[in-house]
Amino acid sequence: MTTIPQQIIYVAARMFEWRLTDLAGGNISVREGNKIYISARFSGSKKHWQLSDEDIISGDISTDALLEHPRFSREGRAHLAIYRTFPDVGAVIHAHPFHILPFCAAGRSMEPVLEQTEKFGITPLLPYAPAHSPKLAENIVAGLRGREDAIRKQAAAVLAERHGIFVAGKDLWATIDALKRLDWNAWCILAQNSLPPAPAHLAS
Ligand SMILES: [Zn+2]
């Protein structure tokens, strides 16, 4: 693929199309050296995830200069904290996925139930902190700590209560792939509640 902003634009459109986020929020960022590229504030509510080059903000990771940018995403603070703490993270996605939000609403961590999600381990529910707060960024970093191997392999994620998911991965493709797998994992847990017992001749 082409430039980093174009890659983010592509992933943003797919993320919305696949119901991995809603119009209320979410953000996608990529690290290149000491630079972060991130989808702008209101990408969902005002742009419906149809982004163009001017909707991708960039700036230094090591300073707080971006926090003053009028279009810097309110959850961008968490992205910066993740990049500063984990040198192997190449991309971060925050999202409000259709099948994962029930876990956030219920205040419940999510266990892997598929072979394809085993490598992420348990996706823990973080202690509550309000959206956009420095405390939430702190909790996200704490929830990812000790999971560097999973990040180097693909990604690790945490759940914010009554809010959504944060996924940190080795690159953008690994990260959107992890988000999609975790959403299907969530669906498999939810669906088991509506699955009737197997008829006698199929019971093992
Ligand atoms: Zn959010």
Tab-separated table of C-alpha atoms and ligand atoms in Angstrom:
chain	number	residue	atom	x	y	z
A	1	MET	CA	0.000	0.000	0.000
A	2	THR	CA	0.806	3.600	-0.297
A	3	THR	CA	1.315	6.348	2.293
A	4	ILE	CA	0.550	5.944	5.999
A	5	PRO	CA	-2.388	8.418	5.848
A	6	GLN	CA	-3.853	6.418	2.944
A	7	GLN	CA	-3.470	3.185	4.913
A	8	ILE	CA	-5.302	4.753	7.870
A	9	ILE	CA	-8.058	6.023	5.540
A	10	TYR	CA	-8.482	2.522	4.103
A	11	VAL	CA	-8.617	0.844	7.535
A	12	ALA	CA	-11.058	3.476	8.854
A	13	ALA	CA	-13.545	2.727	6.076
A	14	ARG	CA	-13.271	-1.053	6.592
A	15	MET	CA	-13.522	-0.715	10.382
A	16	PHE	CA	-16.864	1.085	10.080
A	17	GLU	CA	-18.157	-1.170	7.288
A	18	TRP	CA	-17.387	-4.250	9.413
A	19	ARG	CA	-19.203	-2.712	12.430
A	20	LEU	CA	-15.981	-2.617	14.406
A	21	THR	CA	-16.832	0.895	15.505
A	22	ASP	CA	-19.783	3.283	15.526
A	23	LEU	CA	-20.239	7.005	14.863
A	24	ALA	CA	-19.638	7.988	18.488
A	25	GLY	CA	-15.933	7.358	18.492
A	26	GLY	CA	-12.805	5.415	17.765
A	27	ASN	CA	-9.402	6.340	16.386
A	28	ILE	CA	-6.577	4.774	14.434
A	29	SER	CA	-2.914	5.640	14.707
A	30	VAL	CA	0.400	4.474	13.248
A	31	ARG	CA	3.949	5.068	14.462
A	32	GLU	CA	6.769	5.972	12.105
A	33	GLY	CA	9.998	6.655	14.011
A	34	ASN	CA	9.183	9.400	16.539
A	35	LYS	CA	6.089	10.432	14.582
A	36	ILE	CA	2.440	9.495	15.124
A	37	TYR	CA	-0.224	9.635	12.409
A	38	ILE	CA	-3.759	9.577	13.821
A	39	SER	CA	-7.324	9.960	12.568
A	40	ALA	CA	-8.741	13.349	13.544
A	41	ARG	CA	-11.356	14.158	16.151
A	42	PHE	CA	-14.988	13.582	15.034
A	43	SER	CA	-13.959	11.097	12.304
A	44	GLY	CA	-17.092	9.119	13.162
A	45	SER	CA	-19.709	11.706	14.075
A	46	LYS	CA	-18.871	14.266	11.372
A	47	LYS	CA	-17.136	12.233	8.658
A	48	HIS	CA	-18.864	8.853	9.018
A	49	TRP	CA	-15.374	7.325	8.669
A	50	GLN	CA	-15.057	8.553	5.064
A	51	LEU	CA	-11.712	10.241	5.670
A	52	SER	CA	-9.332	12.107	3.388
A	53	ASP	CA	-5.679	13.149	3.759
A	54	GLU	CA	-6.518	16.312	5.727
A	55	ASP	CA	-8.277	14.169	8.367
A	56	ILE	CA	-5.014	12.480	9.364
A	57	ILE	CA	-3.077	14.483	11.968
A	58	SER	CA	0.632	13.930	12.582
A	59	GLY	CA	3.210	15.076	15.105
A	60	ASP	CA	5.869	14.099	17.630
A	61	ILE	CA	5.328	11.184	19.988
A	62	SER	CA	7.811	12.371	22.607
A	63	THR	CA	6.253	15.801	23.280
A	64	ASP	CA	2.727	16.918	24.260
A	65	ALA	CA	2.522	19.429	21.385
A	66	LEU	CA	-0.241	17.442	19.649
A	67	LEU	CA	-2.519	17.774	22.692
A	68	GLU	CA	-2.922	21.446	21.687
A	69	HIS	CA	-3.955	20.581	18.127
A	70	PRO	CA	-7.660	21.482	17.727
A	71	ARG	CA	-8.382	18.329	15.739
A	72	PHE	CA	-6.293	15.924	17.828
A	73	SER	CA	-8.493	13.031	18.872
A	74	ARG	CA	-9.535	13.155	22.529
A	75	GLU	CA	-8.379	9.545	22.986
A	76	GLY	CA	-5.031	10.441	21.357
A	77	ARG	CA	-3.509	10.899	24.790
A	78	ALA	CA	-3.831	7.118	25.315
A	79	HIS	CA	-2.193	6.422	21.939
A	80	LEU	CA	0.796	8.611	22.862
A	81	ALA	CA	1.148	6.881	26.242
A	82	ILE	CA	1.146	3.439	24.573
A	83	TYR	CA	3.831	4.414	22.023
A	84	ARG	CA	5.992	5.981	24.718
A	85	THR	CA	5.819	2.870	26.910
A	86	PHE	CA	5.962	0.024	24.379
A	87	PRO	CA	8.653	0.389	21.682
A	88	ASP	CA	7.297	-2.622	19.749
A	89	VAL	CA	3.842	-1.096	19.198
A	90	GLY	CA	3.533	0.131	15.605
A	91	ALA	CA	-0.213	0.872	15.545
A	92	VAL	CA	-3.109	1.482	17.948
A	93	ILE	CA	-6.826	1.242	17.304
A	94	HIS	CA	-9.525	2.389	19.708
A	95	ALA	CA	-13.025	1.260	18.724
A	96	HIS	CA	-16.602	0.638	19.853
A	97	PRO	CA	-17.192	-2.786	18.223
A	98	PHE	CA	-20.701	-4.197	17.850
A	99	HIS	CA	-20.046	-7.531	19.597
A	100	ILE	CA	-17.492	-6.331	22.150
A	101	LEU	CA	-19.581	-3.446	23.554
A	102	PRO	CA	-21.861	-5.875	25.467
A	103	PHE	CA	-18.773	-6.985	27.419
A	104	CYS	CA	-17.866	-3.346	28.145
A	105	ALA	CA	-21.442	-2.600	29.170
A	106	ALA	CA	-21.552	-5.624	31.473
A	107	GLY	CA	-18.112	-4.820	32.918
A	108	ARG	CA	-16.674	-8.216	32.004
A	109	SER	CA	-13.258	-9.318	30.723
A	110	MET	CA	-13.223	-11.529	27.626
A	111	GLU	CA	-11.607	-14.947	27.387
A	112	PRO	CA	-10.412	-16.412	24.074
A	113	VAL	CA	-12.778	-19.156	22.836
A	114	LEU	CA	-11.274	-19.719	19.373
A	115	GLU	CA	-7.890	-21.032	18.286
A	116	GLN	CA	-7.420	-17.832	16.297
A	117	THR	CA	-7.727	-15.640	19.418
A	118	GLU	CA	-5.769	-17.845	21.842
A	119	LYS	CA	-2.595	-15.821	21.297
A	120	PHE	CA	-4.167	-12.615	22.645
A	121	GLY	CA	-4.875	-14.249	26.026
A	122	ILE	CA	-7.612	-12.784	28.229
A	123	THR	CA	-8.641	-9.283	27.168
A	124	PRO	CA	-8.990	-7.646	30.589
A	125	LEU	CA	-11.571	-5.128	31.702
A	126	LEU	CA	-9.770	-2.052	33.052
A	127	PRO	CA	-10.681	-0.355	36.330
A	128	TYR	CA	-13.174	2.397	35.450
A	129	ALA	CA	-11.867	5.801	34.358
A	130	PRO	CA	-13.831	8.400	32.359
A	131	ALA	CA	-13.341	8.565	28.562
A	132	HIS	CA	-10.508	10.898	27.451
A	133	SER	CA	-9.015	11.145	30.970
A	134	PRO	CA	-5.283	10.848	31.786
A	135	LYS	CA	-6.312	8.120	34.267
A	136	LEU	CA	-7.783	6.032	31.428
A	137	ALA	CA	-4.508	6.341	29.472
A	138	GLU	CA	-2.646	5.201	32.608
A	139	ASN	CA	-4.963	2.201	33.072
A	140	ILE	CA	-4.588	1.190	29.415
A	141	VAL	CA	-0.782	1.154	29.708
A	142	ALA	CA	-1.021	-0.878	32.938
A	143	GLY	CA	-3.392	-3.357	31.261
A	144	LEU	CA	-0.944	-3.928	28.385
A	145	ARG	CA	2.116	-4.324	30.607
A	146	GLY	CA	3.558	-7.843	30.677
A	147	ARG	CA	1.942	-8.636	27.322
A	148	GLU	CA	4.848	-7.491	25.151
A	149	ASP	CA	5.288	-10.988	23.658
A	150	ALA	CA	1.730	-10.958	22.327
A	151	ILE	CA	2.346	-7.462	20.909
A	152	ARG	CA	5.548	-8.570	19.174
A	153	LYS	CA	3.672	-11.567	17.750
A	154	GLN	CA	0.569	-9.588	16.731
A	155	ALA	CA	-1.338	-7.510	19.305
A	156	ALA	CA	-2.845	-7.197	22.792
A	157	ALA	CA	-6.054	-5.447	23.829
A	158	VAL	CA	-7.880	-4.054	26.870
A	159	LEU	CA	-11.545	-3.206	27.516
A	160	ALA	CA	-12.687	0.120	28.952
A	161	GLU	CA	-15.850	-0.231	31.027
A	162	ARG	CA	-19.046	1.076	29.360
A	163	HIS	CA	-16.846	2.424	26.568
A	164	GLY	CA	-14.874	0.242	24.120
A	165	ILE	CA	-11.640	-1.510	23.263
A	166	PHE	CA	-8.012	-0.418	22.780
A	167	VAL	CA	-5.826	-2.678	20.619
A	168	ALA	CA	-2.029	-2.227	20.390
A	169	GLY	CA	-0.276	-4.176	17.660
A	170	LYS	CA	3.016	-4.541	15.867
A	171	ASP	CA	1.692	-2.762	12.751
A	172	LEU	CA	-1.591	-1.493	11.330
A	173	TRP	CA	-2.477	-4.751	9.522
A	174	ALA	CA	-1.813	-6.893	12.591
A	175	THR	CA	-3.906	-4.499	14.691
A	176	ILE	CA	-7.037	-4.365	12.522
A	177	ASP	CA	-6.781	-8.164	12.106
A	178	ALA	CA	-6.669	-8.554	15.914
A	179	LEU	CA	-9.664	-6.236	16.358
A	180	LYS	CA	-11.696	-8.268	13.855
A	181	ARG	CA	-10.726	-11.582	15.491
A	182	LEU	CA	-11.611	-10.302	18.962
A	183	ASP	CA	-14.994	-9.055	17.751
A	184	TRP	CA	-15.794	-12.502	16.284
A	185	ASN	CA	-14.576	-14.096	19.514
A	186	ALA	CA	-17.073	-11.886	21.378
A	187	TRP	CA	-19.842	-12.911	18.995
A	188	CYS	CA	-19.047	-16.605	19.608
A	189	ILE	CA	-19.437	-16.118	23.370
A	190	LEU	CA	-22.700	-14.206	22.933
A	191	ALA	CA	-24.076	-16.711	20.406
A	192	GLN	CA	-23.492	-19.691	22.685
A	193	ASN	CA	-26.200	-18.346	24.987
A	194	SER	CA	-28.777	-18.676	22.236
A	195	LEU	CA	-27.565	-22.051	20.919
A	196	PRO	CA	-30.000	-24.843	21.869
A	197	PRO	CA	-28.552	-28.136	23.206
A	198	ALA	CA	-27.619	-30.613	20.448
A	199	PRO	CA	-30.367	-33.137	19.619
A	200	ALA	CA	-29.805	-36.612	21.097
A	201	HIS	CA	-28.429	-38.181	17.898
A	202	LEU	CA	-25.772	-35.405	17.638
A	203	ALA	CA	-24.798	-35.322	21.317
A	204	SER	CA	-21.251	-36.441	21.931
B	1	ZN	ZN	-14.258	5.826	22.526
